[in-house]
Short mmCIF file of C-alpha atoms in Angstrom, two decimals:
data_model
loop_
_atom_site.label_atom_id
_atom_site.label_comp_id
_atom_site.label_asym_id
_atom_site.label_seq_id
_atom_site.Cartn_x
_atom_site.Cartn_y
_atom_site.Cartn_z
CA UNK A 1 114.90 -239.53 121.39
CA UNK A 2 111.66 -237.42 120.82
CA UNK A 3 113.44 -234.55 119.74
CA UNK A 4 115.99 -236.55 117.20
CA UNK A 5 112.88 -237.71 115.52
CA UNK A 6 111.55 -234.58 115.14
CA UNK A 7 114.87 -233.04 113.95
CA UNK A 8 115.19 -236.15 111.28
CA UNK A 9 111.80 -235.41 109.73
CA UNK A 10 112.62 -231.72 109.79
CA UNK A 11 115.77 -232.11 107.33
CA UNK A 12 113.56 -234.68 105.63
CA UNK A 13 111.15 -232.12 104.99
CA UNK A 14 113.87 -229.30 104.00
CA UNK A 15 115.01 -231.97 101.83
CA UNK A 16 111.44 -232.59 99.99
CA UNK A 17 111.06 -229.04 100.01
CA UNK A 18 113.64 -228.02 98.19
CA UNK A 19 113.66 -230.85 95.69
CA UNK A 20 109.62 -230.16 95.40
CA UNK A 21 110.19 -226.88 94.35
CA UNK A 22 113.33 -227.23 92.13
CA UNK A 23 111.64 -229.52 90.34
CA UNK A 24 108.31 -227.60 90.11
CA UNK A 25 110.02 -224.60 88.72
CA UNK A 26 111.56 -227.18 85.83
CA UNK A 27 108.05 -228.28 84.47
CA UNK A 28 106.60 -224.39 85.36
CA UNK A 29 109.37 -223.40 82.89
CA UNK A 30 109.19 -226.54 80.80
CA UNK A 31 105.98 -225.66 80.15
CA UNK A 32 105.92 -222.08 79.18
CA UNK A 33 107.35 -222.50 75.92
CA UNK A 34 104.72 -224.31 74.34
CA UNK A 35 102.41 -220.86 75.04
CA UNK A 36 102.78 -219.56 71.66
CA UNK A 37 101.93 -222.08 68.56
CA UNK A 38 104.47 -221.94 66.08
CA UNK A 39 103.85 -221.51 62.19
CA UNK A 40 104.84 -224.61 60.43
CA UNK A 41 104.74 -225.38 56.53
CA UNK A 42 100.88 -227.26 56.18
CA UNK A 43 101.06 -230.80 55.75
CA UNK A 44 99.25 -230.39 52.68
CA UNK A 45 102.25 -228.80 50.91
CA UNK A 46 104.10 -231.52 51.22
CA UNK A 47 103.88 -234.75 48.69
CA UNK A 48 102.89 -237.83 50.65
CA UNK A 49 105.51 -240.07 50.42
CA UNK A 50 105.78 -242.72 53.50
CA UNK A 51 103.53 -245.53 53.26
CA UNK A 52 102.04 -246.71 56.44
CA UNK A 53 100.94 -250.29 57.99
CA UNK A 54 97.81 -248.80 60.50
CA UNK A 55 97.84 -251.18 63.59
CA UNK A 56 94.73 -251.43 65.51
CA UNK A 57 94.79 -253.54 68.80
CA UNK A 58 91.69 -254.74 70.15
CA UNK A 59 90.97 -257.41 72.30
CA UNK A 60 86.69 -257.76 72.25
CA UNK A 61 86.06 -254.75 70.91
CA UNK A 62 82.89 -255.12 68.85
CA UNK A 63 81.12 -252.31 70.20
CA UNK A 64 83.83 -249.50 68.87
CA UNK A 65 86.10 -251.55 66.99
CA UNK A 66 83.79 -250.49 63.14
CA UNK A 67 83.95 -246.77 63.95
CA UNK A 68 88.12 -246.98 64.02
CA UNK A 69 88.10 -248.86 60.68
CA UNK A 70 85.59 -246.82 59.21
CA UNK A 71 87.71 -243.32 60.12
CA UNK A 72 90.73 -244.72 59.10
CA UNK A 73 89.83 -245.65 55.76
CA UNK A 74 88.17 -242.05 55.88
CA UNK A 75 91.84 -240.63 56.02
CA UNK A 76 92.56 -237.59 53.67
CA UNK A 77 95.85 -239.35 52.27
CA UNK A 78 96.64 -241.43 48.80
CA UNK A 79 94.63 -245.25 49.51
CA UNK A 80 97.73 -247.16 47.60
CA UNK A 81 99.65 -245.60 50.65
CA UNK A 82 98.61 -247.59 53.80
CA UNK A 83 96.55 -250.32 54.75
CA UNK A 84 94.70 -251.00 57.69
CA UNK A 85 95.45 -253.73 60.16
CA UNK A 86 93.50 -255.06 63.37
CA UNK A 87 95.17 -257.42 66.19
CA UNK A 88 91.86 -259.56 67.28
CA UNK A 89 93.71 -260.74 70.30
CA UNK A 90 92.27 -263.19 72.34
CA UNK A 91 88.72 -262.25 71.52
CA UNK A 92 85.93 -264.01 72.48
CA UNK A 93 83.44 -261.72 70.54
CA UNK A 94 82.85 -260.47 67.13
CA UNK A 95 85.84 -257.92 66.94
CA UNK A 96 87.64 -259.74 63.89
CA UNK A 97 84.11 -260.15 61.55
CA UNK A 98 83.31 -256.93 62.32
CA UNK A 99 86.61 -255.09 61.32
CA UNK A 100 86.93 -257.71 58.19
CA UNK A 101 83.32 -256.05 57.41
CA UNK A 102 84.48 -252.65 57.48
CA UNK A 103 87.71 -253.15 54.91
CA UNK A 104 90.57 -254.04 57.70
CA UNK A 105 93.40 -257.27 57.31
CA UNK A 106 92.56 -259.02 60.61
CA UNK A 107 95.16 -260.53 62.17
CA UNK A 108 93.89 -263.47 65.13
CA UNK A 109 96.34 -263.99 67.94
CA UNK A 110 95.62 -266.67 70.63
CA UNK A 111 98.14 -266.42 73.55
CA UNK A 112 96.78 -267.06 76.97
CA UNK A 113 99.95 -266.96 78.21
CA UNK A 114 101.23 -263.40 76.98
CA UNK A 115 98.34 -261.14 77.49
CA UNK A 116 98.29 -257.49 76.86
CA UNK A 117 99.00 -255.08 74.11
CA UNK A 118 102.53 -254.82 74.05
CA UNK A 119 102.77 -258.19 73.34
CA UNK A 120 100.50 -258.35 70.83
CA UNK A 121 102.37 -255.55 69.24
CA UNK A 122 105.32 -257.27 69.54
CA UNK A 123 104.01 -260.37 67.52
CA UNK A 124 102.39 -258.08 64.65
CA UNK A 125 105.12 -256.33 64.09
CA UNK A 126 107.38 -259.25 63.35
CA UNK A 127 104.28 -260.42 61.06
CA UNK A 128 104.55 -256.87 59.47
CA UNK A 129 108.57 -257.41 58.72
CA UNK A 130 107.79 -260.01 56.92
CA UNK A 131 105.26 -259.22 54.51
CA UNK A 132 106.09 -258.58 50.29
CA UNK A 133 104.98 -254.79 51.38
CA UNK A 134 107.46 -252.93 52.26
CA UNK A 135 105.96 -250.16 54.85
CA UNK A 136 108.31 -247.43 55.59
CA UNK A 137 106.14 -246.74 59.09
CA UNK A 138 103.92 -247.94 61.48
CA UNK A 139 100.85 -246.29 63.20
CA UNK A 140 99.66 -247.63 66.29
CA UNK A 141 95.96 -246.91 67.53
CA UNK A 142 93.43 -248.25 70.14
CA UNK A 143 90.20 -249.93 69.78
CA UNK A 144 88.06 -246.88 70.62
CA UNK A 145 89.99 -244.06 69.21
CA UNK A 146 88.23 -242.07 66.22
CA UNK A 147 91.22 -240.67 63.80
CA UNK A 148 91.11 -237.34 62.09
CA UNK A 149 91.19 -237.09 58.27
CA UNK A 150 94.85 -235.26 58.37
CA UNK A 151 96.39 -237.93 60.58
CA UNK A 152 98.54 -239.15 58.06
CA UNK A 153 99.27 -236.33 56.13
CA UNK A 154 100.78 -234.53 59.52
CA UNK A 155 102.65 -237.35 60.52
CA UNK A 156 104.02 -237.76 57.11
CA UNK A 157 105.29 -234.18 57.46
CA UNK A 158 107.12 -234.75 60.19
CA UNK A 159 108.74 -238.08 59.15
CA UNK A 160 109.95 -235.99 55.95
CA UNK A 161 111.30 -233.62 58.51
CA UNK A 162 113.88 -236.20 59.58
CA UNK A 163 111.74 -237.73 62.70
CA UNK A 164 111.67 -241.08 63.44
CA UNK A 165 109.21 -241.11 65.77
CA UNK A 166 106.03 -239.20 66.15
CA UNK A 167 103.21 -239.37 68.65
CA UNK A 168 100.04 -237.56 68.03
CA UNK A 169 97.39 -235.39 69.65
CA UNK A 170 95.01 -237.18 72.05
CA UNK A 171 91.87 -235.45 72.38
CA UNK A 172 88.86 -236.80 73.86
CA UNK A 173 86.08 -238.39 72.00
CA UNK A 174 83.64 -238.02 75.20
CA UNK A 175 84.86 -235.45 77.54
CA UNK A 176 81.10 -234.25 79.05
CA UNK A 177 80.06 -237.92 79.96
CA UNK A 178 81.14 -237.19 83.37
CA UNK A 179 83.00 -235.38 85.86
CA UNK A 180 85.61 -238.55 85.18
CA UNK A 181 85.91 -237.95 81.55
CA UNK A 182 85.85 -234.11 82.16
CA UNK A 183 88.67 -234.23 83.99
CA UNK A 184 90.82 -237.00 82.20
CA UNK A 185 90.12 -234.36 79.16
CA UNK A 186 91.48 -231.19 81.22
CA UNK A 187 94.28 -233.66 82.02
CA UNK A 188 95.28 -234.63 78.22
CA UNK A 189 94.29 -230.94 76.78
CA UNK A 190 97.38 -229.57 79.33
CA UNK A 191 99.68 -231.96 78.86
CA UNK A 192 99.50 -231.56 74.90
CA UNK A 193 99.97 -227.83 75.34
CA UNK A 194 102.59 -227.67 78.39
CA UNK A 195 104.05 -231.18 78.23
CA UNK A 196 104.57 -232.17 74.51
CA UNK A 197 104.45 -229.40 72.25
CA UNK A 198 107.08 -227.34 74.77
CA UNK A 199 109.60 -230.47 74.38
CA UNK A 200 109.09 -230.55 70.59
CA UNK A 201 110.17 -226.66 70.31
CA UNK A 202 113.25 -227.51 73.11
CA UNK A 203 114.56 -230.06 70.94
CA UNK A 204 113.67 -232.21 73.78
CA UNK A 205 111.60 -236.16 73.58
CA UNK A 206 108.19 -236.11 73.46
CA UNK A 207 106.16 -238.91 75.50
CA UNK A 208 104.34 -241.59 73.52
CA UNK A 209 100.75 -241.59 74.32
CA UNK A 210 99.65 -245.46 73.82
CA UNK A 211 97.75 -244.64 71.30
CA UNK A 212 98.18 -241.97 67.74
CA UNK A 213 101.95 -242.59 67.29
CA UNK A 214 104.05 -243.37 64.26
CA UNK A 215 107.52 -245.38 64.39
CA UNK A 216 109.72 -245.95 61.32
CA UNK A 217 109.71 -249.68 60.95
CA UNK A 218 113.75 -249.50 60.73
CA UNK A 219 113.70 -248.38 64.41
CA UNK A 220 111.66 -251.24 65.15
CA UNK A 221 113.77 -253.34 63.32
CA UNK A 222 116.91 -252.37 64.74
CA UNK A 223 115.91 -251.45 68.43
CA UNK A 224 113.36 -254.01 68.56
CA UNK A 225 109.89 -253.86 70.13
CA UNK A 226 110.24 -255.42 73.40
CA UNK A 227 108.17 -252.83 75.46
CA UNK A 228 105.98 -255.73 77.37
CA UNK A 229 105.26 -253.94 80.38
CA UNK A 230 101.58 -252.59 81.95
CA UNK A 231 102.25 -249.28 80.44
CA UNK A 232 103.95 -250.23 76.68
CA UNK A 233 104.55 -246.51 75.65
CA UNK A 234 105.89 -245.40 78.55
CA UNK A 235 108.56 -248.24 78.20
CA UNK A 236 109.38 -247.70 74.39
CA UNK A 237 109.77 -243.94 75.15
CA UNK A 238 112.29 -244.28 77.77
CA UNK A 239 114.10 -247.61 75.77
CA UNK A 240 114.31 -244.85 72.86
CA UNK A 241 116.04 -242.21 75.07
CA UNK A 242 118.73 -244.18 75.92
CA UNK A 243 119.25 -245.09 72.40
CA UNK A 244 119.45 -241.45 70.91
CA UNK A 245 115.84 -241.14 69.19
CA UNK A 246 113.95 -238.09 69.84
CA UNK A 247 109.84 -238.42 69.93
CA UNK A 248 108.25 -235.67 67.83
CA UNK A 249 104.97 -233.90 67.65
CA UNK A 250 102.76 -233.37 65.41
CA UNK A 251 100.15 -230.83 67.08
CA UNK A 252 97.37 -231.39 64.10
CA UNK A 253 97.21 -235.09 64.10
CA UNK A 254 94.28 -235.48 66.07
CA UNK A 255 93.20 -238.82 67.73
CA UNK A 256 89.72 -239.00 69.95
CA UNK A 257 89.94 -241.37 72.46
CA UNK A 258 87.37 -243.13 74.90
CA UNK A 259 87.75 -241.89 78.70
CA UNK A 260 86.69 -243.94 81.80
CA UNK A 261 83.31 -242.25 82.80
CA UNK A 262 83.08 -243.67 86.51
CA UNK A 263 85.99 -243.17 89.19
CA UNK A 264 85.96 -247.22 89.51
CA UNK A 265 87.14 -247.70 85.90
CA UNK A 266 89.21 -244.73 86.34
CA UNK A 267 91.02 -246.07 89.39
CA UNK A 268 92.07 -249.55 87.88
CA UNK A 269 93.16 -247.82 84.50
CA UNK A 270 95.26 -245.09 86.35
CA UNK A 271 96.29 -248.16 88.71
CA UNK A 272 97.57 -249.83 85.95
CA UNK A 273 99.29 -246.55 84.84
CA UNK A 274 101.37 -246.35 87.41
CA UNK A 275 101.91 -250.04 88.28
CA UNK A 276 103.89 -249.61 84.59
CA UNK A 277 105.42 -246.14 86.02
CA UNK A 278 107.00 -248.15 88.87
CA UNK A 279 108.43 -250.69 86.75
CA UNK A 280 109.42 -248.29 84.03
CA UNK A 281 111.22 -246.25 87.32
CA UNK A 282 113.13 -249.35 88.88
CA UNK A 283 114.08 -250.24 85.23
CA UNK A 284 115.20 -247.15 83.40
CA UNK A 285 115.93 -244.58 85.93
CA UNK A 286 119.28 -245.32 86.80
CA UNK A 287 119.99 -245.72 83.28
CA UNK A 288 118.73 -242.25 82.68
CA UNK A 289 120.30 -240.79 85.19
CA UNK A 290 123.62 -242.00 84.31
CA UNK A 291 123.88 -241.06 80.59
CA UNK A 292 122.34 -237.52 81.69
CA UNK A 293 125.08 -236.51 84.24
CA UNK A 294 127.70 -238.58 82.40
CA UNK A 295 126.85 -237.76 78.67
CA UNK A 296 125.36 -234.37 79.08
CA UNK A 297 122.49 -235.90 77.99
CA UNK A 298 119.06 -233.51 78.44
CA UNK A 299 116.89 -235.52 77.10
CA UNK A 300 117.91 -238.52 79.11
CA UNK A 301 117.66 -236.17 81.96
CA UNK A 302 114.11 -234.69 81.28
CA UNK A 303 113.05 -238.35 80.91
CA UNK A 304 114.73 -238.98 84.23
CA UNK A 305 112.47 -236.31 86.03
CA UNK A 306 109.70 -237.69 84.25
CA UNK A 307 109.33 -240.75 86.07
CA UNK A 308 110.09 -239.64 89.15
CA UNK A 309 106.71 -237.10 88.75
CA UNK A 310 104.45 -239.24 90.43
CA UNK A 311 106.97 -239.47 93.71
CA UNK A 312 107.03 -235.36 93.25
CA UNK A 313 102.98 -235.27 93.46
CA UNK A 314 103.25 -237.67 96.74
CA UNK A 315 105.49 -235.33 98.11
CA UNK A 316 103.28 -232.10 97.25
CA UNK A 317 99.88 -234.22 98.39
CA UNK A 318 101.29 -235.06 101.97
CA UNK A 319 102.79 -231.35 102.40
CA UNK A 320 99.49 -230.08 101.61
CA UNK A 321 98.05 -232.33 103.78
CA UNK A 322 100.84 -231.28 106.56
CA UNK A 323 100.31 -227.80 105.94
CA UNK A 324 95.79 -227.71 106.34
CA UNK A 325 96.62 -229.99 109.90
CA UNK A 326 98.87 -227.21 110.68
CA UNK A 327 96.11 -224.66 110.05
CA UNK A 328 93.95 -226.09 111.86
CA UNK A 329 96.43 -227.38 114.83
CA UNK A 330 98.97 -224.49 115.15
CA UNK A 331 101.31 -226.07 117.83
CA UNK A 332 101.16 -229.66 115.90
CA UNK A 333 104.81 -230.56 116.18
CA UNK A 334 105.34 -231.06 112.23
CA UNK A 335 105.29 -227.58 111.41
CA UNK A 336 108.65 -227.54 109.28
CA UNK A 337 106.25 -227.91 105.82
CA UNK A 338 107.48 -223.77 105.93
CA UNK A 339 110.86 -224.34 107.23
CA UNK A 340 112.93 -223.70 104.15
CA UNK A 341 109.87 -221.80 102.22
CA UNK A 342 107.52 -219.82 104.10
CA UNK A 343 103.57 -221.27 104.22
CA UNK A 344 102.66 -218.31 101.73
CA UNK A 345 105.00 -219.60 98.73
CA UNK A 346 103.10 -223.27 98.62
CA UNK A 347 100.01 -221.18 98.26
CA UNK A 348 100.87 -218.67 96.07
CA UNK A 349 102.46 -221.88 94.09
CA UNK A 350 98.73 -223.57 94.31
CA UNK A 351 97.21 -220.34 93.41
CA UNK A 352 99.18 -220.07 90.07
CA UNK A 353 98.59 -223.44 89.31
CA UNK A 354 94.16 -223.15 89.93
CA UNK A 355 94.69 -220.08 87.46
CA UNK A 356 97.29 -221.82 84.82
CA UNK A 357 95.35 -225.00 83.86
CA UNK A 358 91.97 -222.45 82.95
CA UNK A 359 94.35 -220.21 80.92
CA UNK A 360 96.17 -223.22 78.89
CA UNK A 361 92.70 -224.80 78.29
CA UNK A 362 91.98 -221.16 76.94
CA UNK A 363 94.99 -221.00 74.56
CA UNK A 364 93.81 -224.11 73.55
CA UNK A 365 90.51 -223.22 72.48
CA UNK A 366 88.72 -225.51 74.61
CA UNK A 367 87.28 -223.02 76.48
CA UNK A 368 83.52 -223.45 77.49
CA UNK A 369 80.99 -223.47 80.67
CA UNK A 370 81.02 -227.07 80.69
CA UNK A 371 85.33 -226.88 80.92
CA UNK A 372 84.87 -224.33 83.98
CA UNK A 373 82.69 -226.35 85.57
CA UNK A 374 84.81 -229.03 85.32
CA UNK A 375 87.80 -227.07 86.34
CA UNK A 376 85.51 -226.80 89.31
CA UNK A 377 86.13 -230.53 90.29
CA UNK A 378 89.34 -231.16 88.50
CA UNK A 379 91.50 -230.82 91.89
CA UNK A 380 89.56 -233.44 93.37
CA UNK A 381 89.96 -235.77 90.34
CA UNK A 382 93.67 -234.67 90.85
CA UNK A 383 93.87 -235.71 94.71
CA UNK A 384 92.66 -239.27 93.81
CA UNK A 385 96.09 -239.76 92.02
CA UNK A 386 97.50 -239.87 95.74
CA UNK A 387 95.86 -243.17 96.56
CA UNK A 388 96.35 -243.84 93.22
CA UNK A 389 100.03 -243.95 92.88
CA UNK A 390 100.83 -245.19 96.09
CA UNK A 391 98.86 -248.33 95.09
CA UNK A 392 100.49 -248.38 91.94
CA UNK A 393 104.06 -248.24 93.70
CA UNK A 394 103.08 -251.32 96.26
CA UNK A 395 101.93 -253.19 93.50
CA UNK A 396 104.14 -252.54 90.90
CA UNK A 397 105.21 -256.51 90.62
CA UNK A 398 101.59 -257.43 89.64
CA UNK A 399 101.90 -257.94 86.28
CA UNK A 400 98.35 -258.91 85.52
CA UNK A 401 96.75 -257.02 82.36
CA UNK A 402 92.79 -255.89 82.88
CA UNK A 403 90.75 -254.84 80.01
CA UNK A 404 88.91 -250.98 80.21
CA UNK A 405 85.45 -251.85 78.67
CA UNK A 406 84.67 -249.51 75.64
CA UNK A 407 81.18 -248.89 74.88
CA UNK A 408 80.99 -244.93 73.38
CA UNK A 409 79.81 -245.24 69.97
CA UNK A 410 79.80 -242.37 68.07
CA UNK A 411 81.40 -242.13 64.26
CA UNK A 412 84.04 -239.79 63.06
CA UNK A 413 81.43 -237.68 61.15
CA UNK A 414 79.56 -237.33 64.13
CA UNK A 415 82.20 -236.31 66.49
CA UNK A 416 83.45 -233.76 63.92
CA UNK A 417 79.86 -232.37 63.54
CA UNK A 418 79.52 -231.85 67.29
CA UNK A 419 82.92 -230.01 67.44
CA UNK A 420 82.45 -227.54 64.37
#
């Protein structure tokens, strides 16, 4: 009996192994094409001529929520083209004076009962459809993001180019707070390099962010909003692979948002993350799956892989666990971690991948002593998904929303000082 369980984990293990490293050597390649930064035609070349409905949801926000307003209407693109909206959802605050102060159309929504932002969304946008202006897009932001004065004029680009979707850059608007926000900034820096901009030269679907995206309002029209879920952008991205629509970039659209500085806010925020990943999975997956192998359908299938990431870096976490036991306890019965791949391939594989994030930050230009440093503690920040995610997975049918706290004031002028 002893020695069928230990033959059943073995192929288990071959079986992990093998799908660990097929699908390792997807991203790895994936990823390599967004190296070198294509030349496109500048924004500025190109007449503005989408007008956009700005959509700012914020439920108590009065801390941050005047710096958004103020950098929106700071935007380097014609006035008479967009307005500026905020969602004052459920607040119990000053959020809705506040933004009315600074120049926005504040919209108050009282629902108890349907609580989180892709519900409130959801009911602006249907308030949006019905307005006398006509607004050929909509921009969705958070309550703490800072906006950079070519947001619209890049996204307007891009929507000229034929897209009908576009999501953003997300920098950071406070990566040195802490070793949290330093590492949620590595995070975002290499997936905008080696995640979105790769997929945007591949013809593949970018991933919408939550936050500096842009939707033509007759996709929301006819595909509806519906994305209700913990993690709203997730949803929408996988509901618009199924229907056809590709996500596009736009590499120069900046947006700064607000990280979690302490691992406690960090936890609940990731939590949430993939509470929405698991419920994105057991909803779309299948799906995905199907119109990949049955369609020929790569993006559906790059999509696919995409949400089953998180079970990949479960897999990856428990082999490296497997495989330091095993160094320490050579004769420890589960030594089939280098069964199909010998022990030195997982290394070499975690040796490329210590030098790769450092070299994409380079190329990036976000190179600096405090980024090495934080490089430093980045694979510990990385290990706490592990917890993380299996949390998430458990308690993927608790649907309750909880609010991050965002208190990092700082305006648009400053932040743009500090970087130049």
């Amino acid at each position: 009996m002893q020695t069928l369980f230990i033959n059943l984990i073995f192929y288990i293990s071959e079986l992990i192994q093998i799908l660990v490293f097929i699908a390792g050597c997807y991203f790895f390649g994936i990823s390599v094409f967004g190296w070198i930064k294509r030349k496109e035609k500048l924004s500025r070349t190109i007449v503005p001529a989408k007008k956009f409905a700005l959509v700012v949801a914020a439920h108590n926000e009065e801390l941050v929520i005047g710096h958004i307003v103020d950098s929106l209407f700071k935007l380097n693109y014609p006035r008479n083209l967009y307005d500026v909206f905020v969602i004052a959802d459920n607040c119990t605050d000053n959020t809705a004076a506040i933004a009315r102060k600074f120049g926005a159309k504040v919209h108050i929504r009282e629902d108890a009962s349907k609580r989180g932002k892709g519900h409130a969304l959801e009911w602006m946008f249907n308030r949006i459809f019905h307005m006398d202006t006509n607004y050929d897009a909509v921009a969705v932001f958070d309550a703490d993001n800072l906006v950079s004065p070519n947001f619209l004029l890049e996204m307007n680009k891009q929507m000229c180019k034929g897209f009908k979707v576009v999501q953003g850059y997300i920098d950071s608007k406070n990566p040195y707070d802490s070793w949290i926000t330093c590492s949620y900034s590595i995070a975002f820096w290499l997936s905008n390099r080696i995640f979105q901009l790769p997929r945007y030269y591949l013809n593949l679907s970018c991933g919408l962010c939550g936050t500096g995206f842009c939707i033509d309002t007759s996709i929301l029209k006819s595909l509806k909003w519906g994305a209700t879920c913990l993690t709203e952008d997730l949803e929408y991205t996988m509901k618009l692979a199924l229907n056809g629509v590709k996500i596009g970039w736009a590499h120069e659209a900046v947006v700064y948002d607000e990280k979690p500085i302490t691992l406690k806010q960090s936890w609940h925020q990731r939590k949430r993350w993939m509470q929405g990943h698991a419920e994105c999975a057991q909803k779309y997956l299948g799906a995905l799956f199907k119109k990949a192998f049955f369609k020929g359908d790569l993006t559906s299938l790059d999509c696919a892989l995409y949400l089953f990431q998180p079970i990949r870096f479960i897999f990856v976490g428990l082999m490296t666990v497997m495989m330091w036991v095993q160094t320490v306890y050579p004769q420890f019965p589960l030594y089939s971690v280098q069964y199909v791949f010998p022990v030195q391939v997982w290394y070499l594989m975690g040796l490329l991948e210590v030098l790769y994030g450092p070299l994409v930050i380079l190329a990036e230009k976000k190179f600096s002593l405090k980024v090495i440093l934080g490089f430093v503690i980045y694979p510990y920040y990385c290990l706490t998904w592990i917890p993380i995610t299996i949390q998430g997975f458990l308690e993927k049918n608790n649907k309750e929303w909880n609010h991050t706290v965002h208190t990092r004031q700082i305006s648009i002028n400053e932040l743009e000082n500090s970087n130049g």
